[in-house]
XYZ file of C-alpha atoms in Angstrom:
693
model
C 143.215 104.897 97.766
C 140.453 105.306 95.201
C 142.101 102.724 92.961
C 141.829 100.120 95.703
C 138.049 100.393 96.029
C 137.156 97.759 93.373
C 139.409 95.183 95.012
C 138.134 96.003 98.483
C 134.509 95.622 97.400
C 135.311 92.119 96.157
C 137.461 91.098 99.117
C 135.000 92.116 101.835
C 132.296 89.572 100.912
C 134.718 87.172 99.228
C 136.895 86.425 102.268
C 134.045 85.224 104.556
C 132.674 83.151 101.671
C 136.063 81.539 101.144
C 136.339 80.840 104.867
C 132.885 79.242 104.885
C 133.790 77.059 101.896
C 137.039 75.871 103.514
C 135.293 75.116 106.813
C 132.555 73.189 105.018
C 135.030 71.184 102.903
C 137.717 70.442 105.491
C 135.864 70.828 108.767
C 134.306 67.360 109.202
C 137.504 65.341 108.674
C 140.535 67.642 108.708
C 139.987 70.808 110.767
C 137.364 69.551 113.240
C 137.987 71.558 116.442
C 139.920 74.124 114.400
C 137.084 74.713 111.941
C 136.774 78.273 113.190
C 140.196 79.259 111.822
C 139.305 79.895 108.146
C 136.050 81.669 109.041
C 137.560 83.897 111.736
C 140.492 84.694 109.438
C 138.120 85.481 106.572
C 135.951 87.789 108.686
C 139.041 89.461 110.173
C 140.338 90.105 106.668
C 136.950 91.452 105.637
C 136.946 93.817 108.619
C 140.432 95.089 107.767
C 139.317 95.649 104.173
C 136.179 97.429 105.413
C 138.238 99.848 107.480
C 140.442 100.607 104.473
C 137.322 101.092 102.346
C 135.907 103.461 104.952
C 138.982 105.668 104.728
C 139.059 105.366 100.944
C 135.483 106.617 100.684
C 136.203 109.376 103.173
C 139.233 110.485 101.181
C 137.092 110.690 98.066
C 134.397 112.946 99.557
C 136.004 116.330 98.833
C 136.540 115.374 95.193
C 133.066 113.946 94.679
C 131.695 117.051 93.046
C 134.695 117.343 90.731
C 135.137 113.717 89.738
C 131.525 112.659 89.547
C 130.862 109.042 88.859
C 128.382 108.207 86.107
C 127.146 110.054 83.092
C 125.809 113.158 84.791
C 127.849 116.319 84.817
C 127.099 116.838 88.523
C 127.021 114.426 91.430
C 124.964 114.612 94.586
C 126.981 113.012 97.346
C 129.642 110.403 96.679
C 129.417 106.998 95.054
C 131.809 104.652 93.316
C 130.252 101.884 91.220
C 132.129 98.757 90.125
C 130.557 96.403 87.572
C 131.992 92.870 87.688
C 129.952 91.102 85.001
C 126.518 90.938 83.408
C 124.352 88.254 84.945
C 121.352 88.494 82.607
C 120.194 90.651 79.716
C 116.804 90.795 77.977
C 116.537 92.972 74.893
C 113.613 95.383 74.480
C 112.060 94.360 77.795
C 110.540 97.736 78.687
C 108.615 100.109 76.428
C 108.419 103.724 77.450
C 107.053 106.793 75.749
C 109.733 109.198 74.630
C 109.457 112.826 73.595
C 107.122 113.376 70.655
C 104.923 110.436 71.564
C 107.284 107.829 70.149
C 107.725 104.505 71.932
C 111.256 103.343 72.617
C 112.306 99.954 73.938
C 114.731 99.549 76.798
C 116.796 96.492 77.663
C 116.548 94.706 81.001
C 120.022 94.058 82.385
C 121.131 92.582 85.671
C 124.749 93.523 86.238
C 126.656 92.203 89.227
C 127.560 95.686 90.383
C 128.943 96.742 93.751
C 128.917 100.279 95.105
C 130.976 102.222 97.587
C 129.331 105.165 99.288
C 129.236 106.331 102.925
C 126.162 104.244 103.799
C 127.743 101.083 102.377
C 131.085 101.781 104.057
C 129.481 102.294 107.475
C 127.358 99.160 107.190
C 130.281 97.009 106.042
C 132.535 98.185 108.868
C 129.812 97.575 111.455
C 128.784 94.165 110.089
C 132.303 92.775 109.837
C 133.434 94.136 113.217
C 130.497 92.731 115.183
C 130.641 89.482 113.223
C 134.329 89.097 114.031
C 133.706 89.488 117.763
C 130.763 87.086 117.624
C 132.892 84.528 115.760
C 135.668 84.785 118.372
C 133.100 84.459 121.159
C 131.656 81.374 119.440
C 134.991 79.569 119.741
C 134.428 79.282 123.479
C 130.647 79.015 123.419
C 130.365 76.252 120.793
C 133.588 74.320 121.492
C 131.864 71.071 122.528
C 129.185 71.086 119.849
C 129.315 68.210 117.390
C 128.238 70.545 114.569
C 131.150 72.906 115.238
C 132.354 73.011 111.626
C 128.817 73.383 110.323
C 128.150 76.318 112.659
C 131.155 78.291 111.455
C 130.366 77.498 107.832
C 126.925 79.029 108.316
C 128.430 82.061 110.097
C 130.776 82.732 107.190
C 127.942 82.361 104.699
C 125.798 84.720 106.787
C 128.481 87.432 106.820
C 129.013 87.024 103.064
C 125.269 87.404 102.378
C 124.898 90.491 104.561
C 128.032 92.091 103.103
C 126.677 91.602 99.597
C 123.249 92.885 100.618
C 124.652 96.268 101.649
C 127.161 96.415 98.756
C 125.069 95.728 95.654
C 123.755 98.504 93.441
C 120.673 96.828 92.014
C 117.294 95.928 93.480
C 117.355 92.445 91.937
C 120.663 91.589 93.598
C 119.441 93.227 96.787
C 116.501 90.829 96.723
C 118.761 87.846 96.011
C 120.916 88.488 99.063
C 117.857 89.558 101.056
C 116.713 85.963 100.552
C 120.204 84.588 101.216
C 120.241 86.307 104.608
C 116.844 84.748 105.314
C 118.158 81.316 104.383
C 121.182 81.707 106.654
C 118.958 82.815 109.530
C 116.841 79.694 109.024
C 119.939 77.497 109.126
C 121.342 79.175 112.237
C 118.134 79.608 114.238
C 117.328 75.947 113.644
C 120.966 74.887 114.065
C 120.035 72.497 116.866
C 117.431 70.914 114.622
C 117.030 67.861 116.846
C 115.442 70.156 119.407
C 111.764 70.585 118.361
C 111.564 74.178 119.616
C 114.607 75.201 117.567
C 113.316 73.510 114.417
C 109.922 75.195 114.843
C 111.555 78.593 115.464
C 113.617 78.274 112.283
C 110.538 77.430 110.229
C 108.562 80.263 111.814
C 111.274 82.805 111.018
C 111.500 81.562 107.444
C 107.740 81.550 106.787
C 106.966 84.901 108.424
C 109.735 86.496 106.405
C 108.279 85.034 103.218
C 105.203 87.205 103.793
C 107.288 90.355 103.911
C 109.468 89.209 101.034
C 106.390 88.662 98.862
C 105.454 92.308 99.391
C 109.046 93.330 98.676
C 108.959 91.404 95.369
C 105.709 93.114 94.368
C 107.350 96.438 95.140
C 110.229 95.615 92.794
C 107.812 94.698 89.998
C 106.048 98.030 90.486
C 109.362 99.902 90.461
C 110.324 98.254 87.161
C 107.016 99.038 85.467
C 107.125 102.608 86.789
C 110.754 103.599 86.262
C 112.044 101.057 83.741
C 115.158 100.289 85.785
C 116.117 98.497 88.963
C 119.634 99.925 89.192
C 120.585 102.337 91.934
C 123.161 104.011 89.688
C 122.983 105.568 86.221
C 123.885 103.382 83.254
C 124.437 103.830 79.523
C 121.972 102.180 77.127
C 123.003 100.481 73.885
C 122.056 103.586 71.896
C 124.289 105.766 74.053
C 121.491 107.404 76.065
C 121.591 107.705 79.844
C 119.318 105.398 81.812
C 118.709 107.239 85.057
C 119.141 104.955 88.063
C 116.736 105.182 90.950
C 119.341 106.896 93.139
C 121.788 107.950 90.436
C 123.088 111.438 89.757
C 120.778 111.998 86.785
C 117.530 111.390 88.692
C 118.665 112.931 91.982
C 119.694 116.136 90.186
C 116.175 116.409 88.742
C 114.741 116.590 92.245
C 111.147 115.618 93.074
C 110.290 115.781 89.361
C 112.408 112.670 88.861
C 110.108 110.552 91.010
C 106.524 109.458 90.503
C 104.164 110.618 93.233
C 100.612 109.883 94.244
C 99.181 106.431 94.772
C 101.934 104.683 92.822
C 104.641 106.142 95.054
C 102.676 105.186 98.161
C 102.134 101.649 96.892
C 105.838 101.191 96.105
C 106.914 102.444 99.523
C 104.353 100.441 101.478
C 105.340 97.250 99.667
C 109.003 97.927 100.404
C 108.077 98.657 104.011
C 106.266 95.320 104.224
C 109.532 93.625 103.311
C 111.343 95.720 105.920
C 108.770 94.748 108.565
C 109.536 91.099 107.925
C 113.314 91.372 108.048
C 113.452 93.911 110.888
C 110.660 92.311 112.922
C 108.248 95.242 112.999
C 104.520 95.014 113.631
C 102.710 92.983 112.372
C 105.541 90.626 111.321
C 107.509 90.817 114.568
C 106.416 87.461 115.982
C 109.341 85.421 114.629
C 112.157 87.250 116.402
C 111.472 86.246 120.056
C 111.208 82.586 119.055
C 114.545 82.885 117.252
C 116.153 82.791 120.713
C 116.024 78.995 120.454
C 119.164 79.167 118.343
C 122.682 79.433 119.818
C 123.305 82.711 121.643
C 126.039 83.900 119.206
C 123.429 83.573 116.457
C 121.069 85.789 118.454
C 123.792 88.391 118.865
C 124.668 88.282 115.178
C 121.057 88.520 113.967
C 120.056 91.248 116.410
C 123.136 93.399 116.244
C 124.718 93.297 112.818
C 122.959 91.287 110.170
C 119.401 90.281 109.429
C 117.252 92.691 111.430
C 119.282 95.701 110.303
C 118.599 94.916 106.641
C 115.140 96.505 106.691
C 116.427 99.720 108.261
C 119.246 99.874 105.719
C 116.854 99.341 102.808
C 114.463 102.116 103.902
C 117.387 104.503 104.405
C 118.739 103.624 100.958
C 115.302 104.294 99.429
C 114.928 107.735 101.028
C 114.123 109.531 97.719
C 111.306 107.050 97.006
C 109.795 107.634 100.445
C 110.190 111.403 100.009
C 107.736 111.141 97.103
C 104.976 109.913 99.441
C 104.161 111.737 102.669
C 101.618 109.043 103.559
C 104.260 106.336 103.300
C 106.651 108.308 105.493
C 104.000 108.754 108.168
C 103.188 105.041 107.969
C 106.840 104.186 108.624
C 106.879 106.530 111.622
C 103.627 105.160 113.072
C 104.695 101.533 112.640
C 108.026 102.319 114.273
C 106.503 104.181 117.210
C 103.809 101.566 117.815
C 106.272 98.675 117.589
C 108.680 100.373 119.997
C 105.957 100.807 122.622
C 104.343 97.395 122.121
C 107.617 95.476 122.399
C 108.673 97.439 125.487
C 105.374 96.598 127.197
C 105.876 92.902 126.461
C 109.466 92.962 127.754
C 108.254 94.152 131.175
C 106.962 90.723 132.211
C 109.217 88.250 130.396
C 111.431 85.980 132.495
C 113.678 84.549 129.777
C 116.742 86.812 129.686
C 117.272 86.355 125.954
C 113.607 87.033 125.174
C 113.757 90.263 127.175
C 116.645 91.325 124.965
C 114.786 90.121 121.863
C 111.798 92.344 122.596
C 114.254 95.125 123.383
C 115.676 94.705 119.877
C 112.199 94.928 118.352
C 111.595 98.102 120.365
C 114.918 99.709 119.411
C 114.335 98.890 115.756
C 111.035 100.685 116.150
C 112.997 103.756 117.254
C 115.087 103.506 114.099
C 112.038 103.331 111.847
C 110.512 106.228 113.766
C 113.568 108.324 112.914
C 113.491 107.250 109.258
C 109.764 107.977 109.085
C 110.321 111.596 110.073
C 111.853 112.012 106.624
C 114.375 114.712 107.534
C 118.155 114.617 107.329
C 118.301 114.668 111.129
C 115.778 111.843 111.442
C 117.458 109.587 108.869
C 120.999 110.127 110.154
C 119.718 109.643 113.720
C 118.010 106.384 112.780
C 121.175 105.076 111.144
C 123.317 106.340 114.035
C 121.104 104.396 116.438
C 121.506 101.311 114.228
C 125.271 101.772 114.480
C 125.448 102.233 118.256
C 122.779 99.585 118.864
C 125.001 97.002 117.174
C 127.633 97.418 119.901
C 125.505 97.412 123.021
C 122.985 94.826 121.853
C 125.754 92.431 120.811
C 127.282 93.070 124.235
C 124.034 92.268 126.041
C 123.317 89.115 124.052
C 126.834 87.801 124.457
C 126.603 88.658 128.158
C 123.362 86.683 128.356
C 125.133 83.828 126.598
C 127.922 83.991 129.173
C 125.342 83.699 131.957
C 123.630 80.827 130.151
C 126.978 79.087 129.647
C 127.728 79.290 133.377
C 124.217 78.274 134.434
C 124.188 75.029 132.484
C 121.842 76.309 129.782
C 119.320 77.908 132.168
C 118.251 81.406 131.089
C 115.185 82.003 133.309
C 115.978 84.970 135.599
C 113.765 83.451 138.316
C 116.117 80.494 138.705
C 119.413 82.253 139.334
C 120.663 85.392 141.017
C 123.540 87.030 142.833
C 126.029 86.238 140.051
C 128.039 89.427 140.553
C 130.771 87.662 142.573
C 130.940 84.548 140.411
C 131.011 86.380 137.062
C 132.647 89.797 137.613
C 133.633 90.485 133.986
C 130.197 89.533 132.686
C 128.592 91.611 135.447
C 130.449 94.829 134.716
C 130.266 94.573 130.940
C 126.559 93.726 131.139
C 126.128 96.764 133.393
C 127.686 98.992 130.710
C 125.327 97.485 128.139
C 122.309 98.123 130.350
C 123.304 101.745 130.920
C 123.811 102.228 127.193
C 120.487 100.649 126.267
C 118.758 102.809 128.878
C 120.218 105.933 127.294
C 122.359 107.161 130.177
C 124.753 110.051 129.482
C 127.512 109.906 128.208
C 127.176 106.416 126.708
C 126.425 105.906 123.017
C 122.775 104.911 123.386
C 122.008 108.286 124.898
C 123.264 110.264 121.913
C 121.663 108.159 119.192
C 118.279 107.880 120.917
C 118.403 111.561 121.830
C 118.782 112.503 118.159
C 115.733 110.429 117.201
C 113.658 112.086 119.923
C 114.899 115.496 118.757
C 113.993 114.730 115.134
C 110.451 113.743 116.136
C 110.067 116.655 118.530
C 111.023 119.151 115.811
C 108.199 117.993 113.543
C 104.915 119.845 113.549
C 101.524 118.211 113.811
C 99.480 116.274 116.327
C 100.673 112.907 115.074
C 104.324 113.657 115.717
C 103.564 115.130 119.148
C 101.918 111.837 120.085
C 104.794 109.872 118.611
C 107.229 111.935 120.678
C 105.319 111.152 123.865
C 105.212 107.467 122.910
C 108.969 107.465 122.321
C 109.657 109.142 125.679
C 107.390 106.705 127.546
C 109.065 103.807 125.750
C 112.441 105.106 126.964
C 111.114 104.917 130.535
C 109.972 101.327 130.022
C 113.306 100.436 128.409
C 115.304 101.569 131.421
C 112.934 99.716 133.752
C 112.878 96.298 132.065
C 116.608 96.424 131.311
C 117.602 96.951 134.925
C 114.923 94.549 136.133
C 116.796 91.849 134.239
C 120.161 93.146 135.461
C 119.232 93.244 139.149
C 117.509 89.851 139.057
C 120.559 88.267 137.409
C 123.494 89.743 139.299
C 122.152 90.899 142.679
C 120.296 89.389 145.600
C 121.059 86.061 147.280
C 123.386 83.834 145.305
C 121.295 81.175 143.588
C 122.639 78.603 141.127
C 120.363 76.159 139.252
C 121.025 72.445 139.576
C 121.886 72.232 135.861
C 125.047 74.240 136.543
C 126.282 71.754 139.156
C 128.808 73.058 141.648
C 131.192 74.526 139.108
C 129.560 77.820 138.065
C 132.350 80.187 137.056
C 133.266 83.065 134.777
C 133.366 82.311 131.067
C 136.700 81.641 129.296
C 138.782 84.435 127.788
C 137.497 83.703 124.278
C 134.072 84.791 125.538
C 134.975 87.598 127.954
C 137.412 89.415 125.629
C 134.664 90.287 123.085
C 132.525 91.483 126.012
C 135.224 93.907 127.135
C 135.823 95.205 123.595
C 132.094 95.749 123.035
C 131.711 97.454 126.402
C 134.482 99.920 125.546
C 132.955 100.601 122.133
C 129.502 101.079 123.664
C 130.957 103.639 126.029
C 133.038 105.737 123.645
C 131.669 105.668 120.080
C 128.674 107.855 120.898
C 130.746 110.554 122.574
C 133.301 110.546 119.773
C 130.812 110.949 116.958
C 128.715 113.446 118.915
C 131.709 115.692 119.550
C 133.035 115.440 116.009
C 129.676 115.163 114.156
C 131.665 112.796 111.981
C 128.983 110.148 111.597
C 126.241 112.510 110.429
C 128.506 114.478 108.109
C 129.966 111.336 106.573
C 126.609 109.569 106.168
C 125.121 112.769 104.764
C 127.316 112.370 101.678
C 125.386 109.238 100.644
C 123.546 110.223 97.432
C 120.123 109.180 98.732
C 120.549 111.345 101.850
C 122.439 114.198 100.183
C 119.355 114.460 97.953
C 117.467 115.914 100.937
C 120.112 118.546 101.573
C 119.988 119.577 97.908
C 116.235 119.679 97.281
C 114.619 119.893 100.713
C 117.195 122.468 101.858
C 117.927 120.487 105.008
C 121.317 120.182 106.602
C 122.894 118.374 109.522
C 121.687 119.951 112.753
C 124.677 120.452 115.030
C 123.004 122.195 117.983
C 122.349 120.685 121.421
C 118.746 119.689 122.072
C 118.693 120.652 125.737
C 115.005 119.995 126.284
C 115.153 116.540 124.775
C 118.448 115.765 126.504
C 117.135 116.652 129.962
C 113.883 114.792 129.356
C 115.756 111.730 128.224
C 118.023 111.715 131.263
C 115.151 112.198 133.703
C 113.201 109.390 132.072
C 116.198 107.025 132.129
C 116.893 107.810 135.781
C 113.222 107.270 136.642
C 113.164 103.888 134.928
C 116.343 102.714 136.641
C 115.042 104.042 139.972
C 111.782 102.152 139.646
C 113.656 98.955 138.808
C 115.835 99.470 141.904
C 112.777 100.004 144.106
C 111.267 96.745 142.868
C 114.299 94.463 142.392
C 117.468 95.780 144.078
C 119.245 94.371 145.963
C 116.646 91.595 145.620
C 113.036 91.185 144.563
C 110.907 93.216 146.979
C 107.300 92.845 148.131
C 106.371 95.990 146.195
C 107.139 94.088 142.976
C 104.743 91.295 143.909
C 102.081 93.799 144.917
C 102.476 95.629 141.614
C 102.223 92.381 139.690
C 99.034 91.411 141.504
C 97.556 94.830 140.757
C 98.510 94.455 137.085
C 96.917 91.002 137.053
C 93.708 92.384 138.540
C 93.617 95.105 135.886
C 94.232 92.537 133.139
C 97.516 94.054 131.928
C 99.932 91.459 133.293
C 98.504 88.485 131.356
C 98.356 90.629 128.202
C 102.037 91.482 128.494
C 103.059 88.013 129.675
C 101.286 86.388 126.712
C 102.748 88.962 124.276
C 99.321 90.502 123.637
C 98.239 87.114 122.265
C 99.593 87.919 118.801
C 100.623 84.309 118.246
C 97.179 83.080 119.291
C 95.443 85.663 117.101
C 97.525 84.621 114.097
C 96.760 80.995 114.901
C 93.019 81.711 114.769
C 93.060 84.063 111.783
C 95.583 82.330 109.557
C 97.045 79.058 110.818
C 93.839 77.251 111.781
C 91.903 78.303 108.638
C 94.837 77.254 106.467
C 95.103 73.979 108.351
C 91.362 73.469 107.772
C 91.783 74.180 104.066
C 94.749 71.796 103.982
C 92.747 69.074 105.763
C 89.790 69.543 103.390
C 92.128 69.467 100.398
C 93.713 66.289 101.728
C 90.275 64.634 102.145
C 89.194 65.654 98.624
C 92.497 64.442 97.219
C 92.277 61.045 98.922
C 88.527 60.412 98.671
C 87.449 62.150 95.455
C 90.386 62.679 93.129
C 92.305 59.534 94.064
C 89.169 57.366 93.887
C 88.176 58.818 90.506
C 91.646 58.204 89.141
C 91.755 54.728 90.657
C 88.307 53.919 89.189
C 89.497 54.857 85.704
C 92.561 52.725 86.254
C 90.453 49.739 87.342
C 88.160 49.806 84.293
C 90.500 47.939 81.874
C 91.123 45.089 84.370
C 87.380 44.814 84.996
C 86.604 44.591 81.284
C 89.424 42.149 80.833
C 88.126 40.029 83.678
C 84.690 39.882 81.997
C 86.148 38.699 78.691
C 88.744 36.359 80.163
C 86.365 33.283 80.380
C 85.928 33.402 76.606
C 89.617 32.637 76.179
C 89.829 29.315 78.091
C 91.866 27.263 75.575
C 89.186 24.525 75.006
C 88.735 23.682 71.276
C 85.132 22.285 71.722
C 84.157 25.528 73.426
C 85.517 27.540 70.501
C 83.614 25.212 68.025
C 80.346 25.733 69.894
C 81.014 29.435 69.828
C 81.564 29.377 66.084
C 78.297 27.452 65.526
C 76.356 29.843 67.754
C 77.835 32.774 65.925
C 76.929 31.284 62.571
C 73.321 30.686 63.742
C 73.029 34.279 64.945
C 74.309 35.511 61.618
C 71.856 33.362 59.645
C 68.981 34.490 61.847
C 69.889 38.052 61.210
C 70.045 37.529 57.461
C 66.686 35.716 57.353
C 65.032 38.383 59.437
C 66.415 41.015 57.117
C 64.934 39.321 54.060
C 61.604 38.962 55.774
C 61.440 42.694 56.364
C 62.205 43.320 52.741
């Protein structure tokens, strides 16, 4: 199976790209309502190839230490690197001081190189599987849209970009597809561009991400000037020497001595984290994700579950050795994750748009993932990635369930305008119920196990900061269960209420939409138990070189014990949150809910949460309005100073010409008089000159 890895690495991104190209070329005139066929087939093929790759990588794990890839005589973890071609090469681009004080030059090369390791294999399998279900769901959801072919073209391009992002073995290519994912999100969020809110949401997502991407680019420049390479893997220089990659066997074997520490390490990590905050919607760059709900619901599911927002988590996990060189950076990641998780959960408490509730839930759950990564232990990192994996299933389920409700309600998504849908939409009701239980962390569903591991990783850490972060994470779990079941009870229980937009034909969604819901519900229920019982996820992911580095040099290993204290706390908290939601909203909204809201309004909390802590307004005052003022002043100066100065210079020749034009009137007597007057002036000048002599 090892021989098939190069072909699989090419097929996985190549098939969705081919499907997108066919849909774009033939969709408008030939395929039309069948424009989904090449894209769905391409993603299905990519998923099949991803599964084969997963088993191929797994089969190679026992032999990793014997058949090490790269120049080093020993390999930490497993990786297989495939170089397709050289994109760019600059000779003698980097000078570094060699032994003896001599200065050697190093070439700058950008090779189109793909890698297969456990982290890549897991991400590819998850991305292609969720994308396939979303694409199938979209067949029913988007069937009447006039941009049907365009939608599926963008979906295929999105899956291609994300597949390449997690497959490349170079920071430059990572940045290229980091931007490609951002472009695809802009195209899909603003897909209904004739709707002003959708167009504005697309622009907001694009611009906010540019802030994070600018920091990411600065981080890459600093990495190049510090390490002299942007490759993840080891390479061979022209003179035959080994150029140690950032996460290659040569540097990882050297341990902490292979990485620069101090302020430089902190600066690199914080700049990378700024990029991750943009892509994964963490504070302070989280404001774009709720507005992204203006796009089609399948887009929301794809962005939240499998593609764009997971890119930041993946990147930080990949860069584990860099973050290990800076304790301050690790703590910053943990604090940002913990704060974002709590802040987003508090906002979700008062939202009435079902999709926005789920959007803030995504921001909160991503905060959990960063909290686990920020712990900096093997348990914390594998727990964070495990939560990313399980979150993809139940969050895709919840978003597609919300889309099913929206489809039946004629586009209405406000939970105050409908209710009692349990009888009308039984499949959506029960699958959504499974998603809510999983998100709340109820045993034995997958969300319980992944969130439990993050709480255990934080609880094991010593220090006041981590004790506070543990309490924050537990309280956030309580809020999560409450706002999740608030939305569930308001949507499916109580008196049956159908908005006028739905007419008199509200019904369950078609099979193309309900089948993915059932599949995702089953996966949400079983994947956590399976991997918890087998420890397969942690053991497999632990063979990724960046994570195996911790086991080698930090002497940390996968913790296989049961965290009874954390487990019991988590279950009690989840039950308390669900119980509170039932007291307030089941079987219908109760007076205690209104009384609580009025109390929260009196205390000033309700408007804070309802208005999302006024982050948008604060950014308007601090950044948007000043920049608009600068733009207005620049416009005035351009029109009234620069333009007038330029126009004045341009008018000078015509003005001079206009003054001289009367002298050229075509009258011969006038020219004769002029000649006589000129002659008299000349004679006068000569006579006056003689007189002076």
